PDB file of C-alpha atoms in Angstrom:
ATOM      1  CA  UNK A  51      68.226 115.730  53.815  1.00  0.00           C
ATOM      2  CA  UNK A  52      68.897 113.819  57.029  1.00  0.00           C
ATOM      3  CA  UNK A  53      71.655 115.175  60.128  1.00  0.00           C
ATOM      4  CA  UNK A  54      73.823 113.108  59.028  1.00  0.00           C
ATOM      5  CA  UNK A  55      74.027 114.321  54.962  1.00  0.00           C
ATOM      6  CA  UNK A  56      75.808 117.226  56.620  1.00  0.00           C
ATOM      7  CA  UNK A  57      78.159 115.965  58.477  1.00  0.00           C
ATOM      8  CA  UNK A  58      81.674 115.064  57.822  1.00  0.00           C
ATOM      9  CA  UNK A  59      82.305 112.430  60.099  1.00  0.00           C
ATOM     10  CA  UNK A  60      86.212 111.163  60.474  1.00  0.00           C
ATOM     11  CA  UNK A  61      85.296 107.741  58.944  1.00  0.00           C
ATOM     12  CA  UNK A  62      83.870 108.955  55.728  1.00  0.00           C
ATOM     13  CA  UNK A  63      86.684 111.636  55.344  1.00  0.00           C
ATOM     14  CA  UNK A  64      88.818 109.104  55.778  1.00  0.00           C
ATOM     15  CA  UNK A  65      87.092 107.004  53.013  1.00  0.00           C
ATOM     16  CA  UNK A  66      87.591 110.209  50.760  1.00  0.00           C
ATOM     17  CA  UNK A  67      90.810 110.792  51.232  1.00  0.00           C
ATOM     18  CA  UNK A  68      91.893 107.132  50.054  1.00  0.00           C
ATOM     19  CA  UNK A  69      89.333 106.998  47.484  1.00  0.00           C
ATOM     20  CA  UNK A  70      91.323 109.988  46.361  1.00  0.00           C
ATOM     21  CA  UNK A  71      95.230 108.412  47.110  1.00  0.00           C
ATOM     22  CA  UNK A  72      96.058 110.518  49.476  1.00  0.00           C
ATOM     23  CA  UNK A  73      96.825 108.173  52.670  1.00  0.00           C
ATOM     24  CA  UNK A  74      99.410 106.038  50.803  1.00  0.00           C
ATOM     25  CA  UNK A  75     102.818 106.606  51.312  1.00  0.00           C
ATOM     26  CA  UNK A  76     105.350 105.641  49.410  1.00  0.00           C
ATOM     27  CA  UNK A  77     109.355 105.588  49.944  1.00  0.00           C
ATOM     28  CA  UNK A  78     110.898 107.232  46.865  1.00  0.00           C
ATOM     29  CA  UNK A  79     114.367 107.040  46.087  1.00  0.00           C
ATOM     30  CA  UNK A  80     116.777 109.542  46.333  1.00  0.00           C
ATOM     31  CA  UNK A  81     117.112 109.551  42.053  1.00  0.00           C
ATOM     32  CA  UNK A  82     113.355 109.547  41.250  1.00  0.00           C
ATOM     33  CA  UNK A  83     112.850 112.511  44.195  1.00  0.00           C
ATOM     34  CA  UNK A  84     115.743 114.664  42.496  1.00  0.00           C
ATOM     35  CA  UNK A  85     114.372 113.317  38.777  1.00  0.00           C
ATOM     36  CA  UNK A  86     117.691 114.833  36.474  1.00  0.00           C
ATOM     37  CA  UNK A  87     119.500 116.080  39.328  1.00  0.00           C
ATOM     38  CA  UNK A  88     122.218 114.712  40.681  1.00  0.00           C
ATOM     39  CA  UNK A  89     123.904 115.387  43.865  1.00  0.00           C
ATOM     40  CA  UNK A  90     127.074 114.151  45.191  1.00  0.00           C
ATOM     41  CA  UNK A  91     128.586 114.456  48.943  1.00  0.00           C
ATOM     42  CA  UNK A  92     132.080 116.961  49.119  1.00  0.00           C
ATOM     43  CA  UNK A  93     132.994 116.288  52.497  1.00  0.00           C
ATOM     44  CA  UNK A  94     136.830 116.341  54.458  1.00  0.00           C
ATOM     45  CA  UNK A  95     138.254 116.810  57.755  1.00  0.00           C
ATOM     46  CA  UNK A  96     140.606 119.624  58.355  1.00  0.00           C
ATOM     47  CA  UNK A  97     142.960 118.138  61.000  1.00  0.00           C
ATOM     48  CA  UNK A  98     145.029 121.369  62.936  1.00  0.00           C
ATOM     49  CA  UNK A  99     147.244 119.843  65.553  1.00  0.00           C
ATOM     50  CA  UNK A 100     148.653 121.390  68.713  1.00  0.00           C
ATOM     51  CA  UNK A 101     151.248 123.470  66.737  1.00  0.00           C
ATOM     52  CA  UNK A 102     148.620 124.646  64.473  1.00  0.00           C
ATOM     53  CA  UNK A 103     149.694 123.170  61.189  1.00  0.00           C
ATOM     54  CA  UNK A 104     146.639 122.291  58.896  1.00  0.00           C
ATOM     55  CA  UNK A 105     145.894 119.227  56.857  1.00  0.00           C
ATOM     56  CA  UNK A 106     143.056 118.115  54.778  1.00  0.00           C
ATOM     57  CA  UNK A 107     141.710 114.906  54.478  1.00  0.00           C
ATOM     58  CA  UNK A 108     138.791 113.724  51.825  1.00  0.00           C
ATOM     59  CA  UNK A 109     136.143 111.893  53.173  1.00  0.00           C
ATOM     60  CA  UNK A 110     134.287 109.512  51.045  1.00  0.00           C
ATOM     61  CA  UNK A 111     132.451 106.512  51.701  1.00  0.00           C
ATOM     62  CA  UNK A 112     134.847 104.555  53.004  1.00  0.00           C
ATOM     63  CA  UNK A 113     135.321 103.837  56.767  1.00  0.00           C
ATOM     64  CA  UNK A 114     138.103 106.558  58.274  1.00  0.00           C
ATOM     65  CA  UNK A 115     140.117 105.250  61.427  1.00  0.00           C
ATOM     66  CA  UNK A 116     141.268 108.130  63.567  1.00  0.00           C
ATOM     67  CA  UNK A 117     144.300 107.011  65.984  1.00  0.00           C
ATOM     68  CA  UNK A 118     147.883 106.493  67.043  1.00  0.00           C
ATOM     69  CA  UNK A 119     149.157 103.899  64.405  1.00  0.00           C
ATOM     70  CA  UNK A 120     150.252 103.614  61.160  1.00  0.00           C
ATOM     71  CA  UNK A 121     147.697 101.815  59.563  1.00  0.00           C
ATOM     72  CA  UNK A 122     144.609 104.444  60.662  1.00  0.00           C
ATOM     73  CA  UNK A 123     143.599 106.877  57.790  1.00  0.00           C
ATOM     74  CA  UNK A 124     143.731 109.704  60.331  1.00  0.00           C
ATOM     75  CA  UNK A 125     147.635 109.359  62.572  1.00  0.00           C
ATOM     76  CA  UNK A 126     147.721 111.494  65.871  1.00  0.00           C
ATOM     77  CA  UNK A 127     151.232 110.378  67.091  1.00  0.00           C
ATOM     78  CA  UNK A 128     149.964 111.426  70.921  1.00  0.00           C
ATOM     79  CA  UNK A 129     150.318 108.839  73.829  1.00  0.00           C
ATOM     80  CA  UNK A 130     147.162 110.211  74.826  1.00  0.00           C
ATOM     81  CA  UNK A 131     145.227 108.957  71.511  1.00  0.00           C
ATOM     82  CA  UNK A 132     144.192 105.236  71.377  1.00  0.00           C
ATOM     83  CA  UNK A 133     145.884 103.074  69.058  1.00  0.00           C
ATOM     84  CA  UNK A 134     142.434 103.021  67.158  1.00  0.00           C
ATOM     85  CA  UNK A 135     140.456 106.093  68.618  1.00  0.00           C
ATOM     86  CA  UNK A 136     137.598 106.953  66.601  1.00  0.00           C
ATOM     87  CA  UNK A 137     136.017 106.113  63.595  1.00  0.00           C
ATOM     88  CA  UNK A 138     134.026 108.021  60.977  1.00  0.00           C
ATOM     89  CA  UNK A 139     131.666 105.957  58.293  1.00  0.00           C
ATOM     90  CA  UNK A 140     129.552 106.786  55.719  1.00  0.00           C
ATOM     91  CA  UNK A 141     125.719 105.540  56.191  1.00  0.00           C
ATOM     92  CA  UNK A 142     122.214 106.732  54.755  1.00  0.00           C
ATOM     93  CA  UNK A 143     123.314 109.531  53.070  1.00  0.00           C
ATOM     94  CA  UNK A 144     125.676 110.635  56.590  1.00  0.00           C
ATOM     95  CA  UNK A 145     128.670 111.013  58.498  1.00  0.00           C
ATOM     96  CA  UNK A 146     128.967 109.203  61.569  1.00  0.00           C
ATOM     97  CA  UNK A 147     131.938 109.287  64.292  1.00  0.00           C
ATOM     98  CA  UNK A 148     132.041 106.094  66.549  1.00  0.00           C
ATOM     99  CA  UNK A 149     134.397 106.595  69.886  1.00  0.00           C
ATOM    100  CA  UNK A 150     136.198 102.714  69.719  1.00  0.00           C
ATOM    101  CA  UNK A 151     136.313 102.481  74.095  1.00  0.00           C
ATOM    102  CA  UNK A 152     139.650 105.109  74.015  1.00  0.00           C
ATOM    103  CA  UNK A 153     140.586 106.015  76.636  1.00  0.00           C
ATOM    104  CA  UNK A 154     140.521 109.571  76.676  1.00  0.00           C
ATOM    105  CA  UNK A 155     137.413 110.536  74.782  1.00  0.00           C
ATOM    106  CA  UNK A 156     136.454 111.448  71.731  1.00  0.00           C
ATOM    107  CA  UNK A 157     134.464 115.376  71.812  1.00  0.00           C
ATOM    108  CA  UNK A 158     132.416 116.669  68.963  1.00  0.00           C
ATOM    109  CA  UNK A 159     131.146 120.513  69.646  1.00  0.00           C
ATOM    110  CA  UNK A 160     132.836 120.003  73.405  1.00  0.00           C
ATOM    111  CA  UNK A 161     130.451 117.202  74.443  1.00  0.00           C
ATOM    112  CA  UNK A 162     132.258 113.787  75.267  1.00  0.00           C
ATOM    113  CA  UNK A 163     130.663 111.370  72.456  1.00  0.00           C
ATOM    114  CA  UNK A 164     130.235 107.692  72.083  1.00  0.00           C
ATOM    115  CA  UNK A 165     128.397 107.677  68.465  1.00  0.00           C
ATOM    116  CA  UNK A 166     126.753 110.647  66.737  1.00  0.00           C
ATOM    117  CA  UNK A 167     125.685 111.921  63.426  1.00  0.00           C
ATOM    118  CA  UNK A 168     128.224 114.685  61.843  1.00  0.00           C
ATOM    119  CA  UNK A 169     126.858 117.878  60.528  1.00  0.00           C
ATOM    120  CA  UNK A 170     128.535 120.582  58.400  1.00  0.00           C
ATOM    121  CA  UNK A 171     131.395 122.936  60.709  1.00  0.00           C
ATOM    122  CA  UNK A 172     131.140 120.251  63.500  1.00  0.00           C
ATOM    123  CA  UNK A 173     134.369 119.972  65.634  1.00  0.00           C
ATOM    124  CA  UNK A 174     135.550 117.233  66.733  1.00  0.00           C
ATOM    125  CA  UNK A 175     138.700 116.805  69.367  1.00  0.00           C
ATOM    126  CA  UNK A 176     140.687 113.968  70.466  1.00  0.00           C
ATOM    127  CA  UNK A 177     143.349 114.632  73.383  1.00  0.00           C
ATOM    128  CA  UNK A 178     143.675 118.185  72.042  1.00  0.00           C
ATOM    129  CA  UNK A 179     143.803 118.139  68.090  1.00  0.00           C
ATOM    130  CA  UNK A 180     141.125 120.182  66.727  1.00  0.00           C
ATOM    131  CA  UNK A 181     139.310 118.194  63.367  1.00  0.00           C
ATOM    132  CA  UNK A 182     136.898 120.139  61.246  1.00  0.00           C
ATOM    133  CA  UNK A 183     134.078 118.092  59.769  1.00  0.00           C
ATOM    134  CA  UNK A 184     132.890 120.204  56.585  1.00  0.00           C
ATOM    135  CA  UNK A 185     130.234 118.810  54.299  1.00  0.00           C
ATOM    136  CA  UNK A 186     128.804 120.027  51.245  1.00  0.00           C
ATOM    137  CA  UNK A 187     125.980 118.443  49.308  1.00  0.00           C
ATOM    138  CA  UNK A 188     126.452 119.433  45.768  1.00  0.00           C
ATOM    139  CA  UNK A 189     123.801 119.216  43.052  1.00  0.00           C
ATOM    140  CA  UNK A 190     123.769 118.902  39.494  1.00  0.00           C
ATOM    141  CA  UNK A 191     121.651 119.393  36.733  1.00  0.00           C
ATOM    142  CA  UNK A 192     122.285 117.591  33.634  1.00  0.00           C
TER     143      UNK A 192
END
């Protein structure tokens, strides 16, 4: 037996490993990683403006305007929100809240924001209204 019979050098564990499969990785998609489960996004905003009245709005994966006029999904009749303020979209599996240039800001957890990912009990403000991002992921077996 020579020194080098021994020896597990990186090369040859290397060669091992592959011989064996287990370098390769593969993307798998979201159905064949759950196999018969299914899961489904339950997400809304909880809009409580400055007099403290609640409303609900369903998210789903269509683009949500936030602003002052009547064609945004989301209407905060304030002269200090931007005609269109903020956006929220639906991308990979996540929320996302865009700031459109307003003029006033758009805050998620009390830092000003220009784009950022939303996660579950994230607040977001604009010129005062509170908005409560909740998302649920909700599986199901068949």
């Amino acid at each position: 037996m020579s020194k080098n019979d021994d020896k597990n050098t990186p090369t040859e564990k290397l060669t091992q490993d592959e011989e064996a499969g287990y370098t390769t990785t593969v993307e798998l998609s979201h159905e064949t990683f759950l196999g018969d489960f299914s899961t489904k996004h339950c997400a809304f905003l909880e809009v409580i403006d400055l007099e403290g009245e609640r409303k609900q709005i369903e998210l789903g994966e269509e683009d949500v305007v936030i602003g002052r006029t009547l064609d945004c999904e989301v209407k905060l009749a304030l002269d200090n929100v931007s005609r269109k303020h903020a956006i929220i979209a639906f991308h990979n599996e996540e929320y996302h809240i865009e700031d459109l240039g307003s003029t006033n800001g758009t805050y998620v957890n009390g830092i000003k924001v220009e784009k950022c990912i939303l996660r579950n009990h994230d607040q977001i403000e604009i010129a005062g209204v509170k908005i409560l991002f909740n998302d649920q992921q909700i599986t199901d077996k068949p």
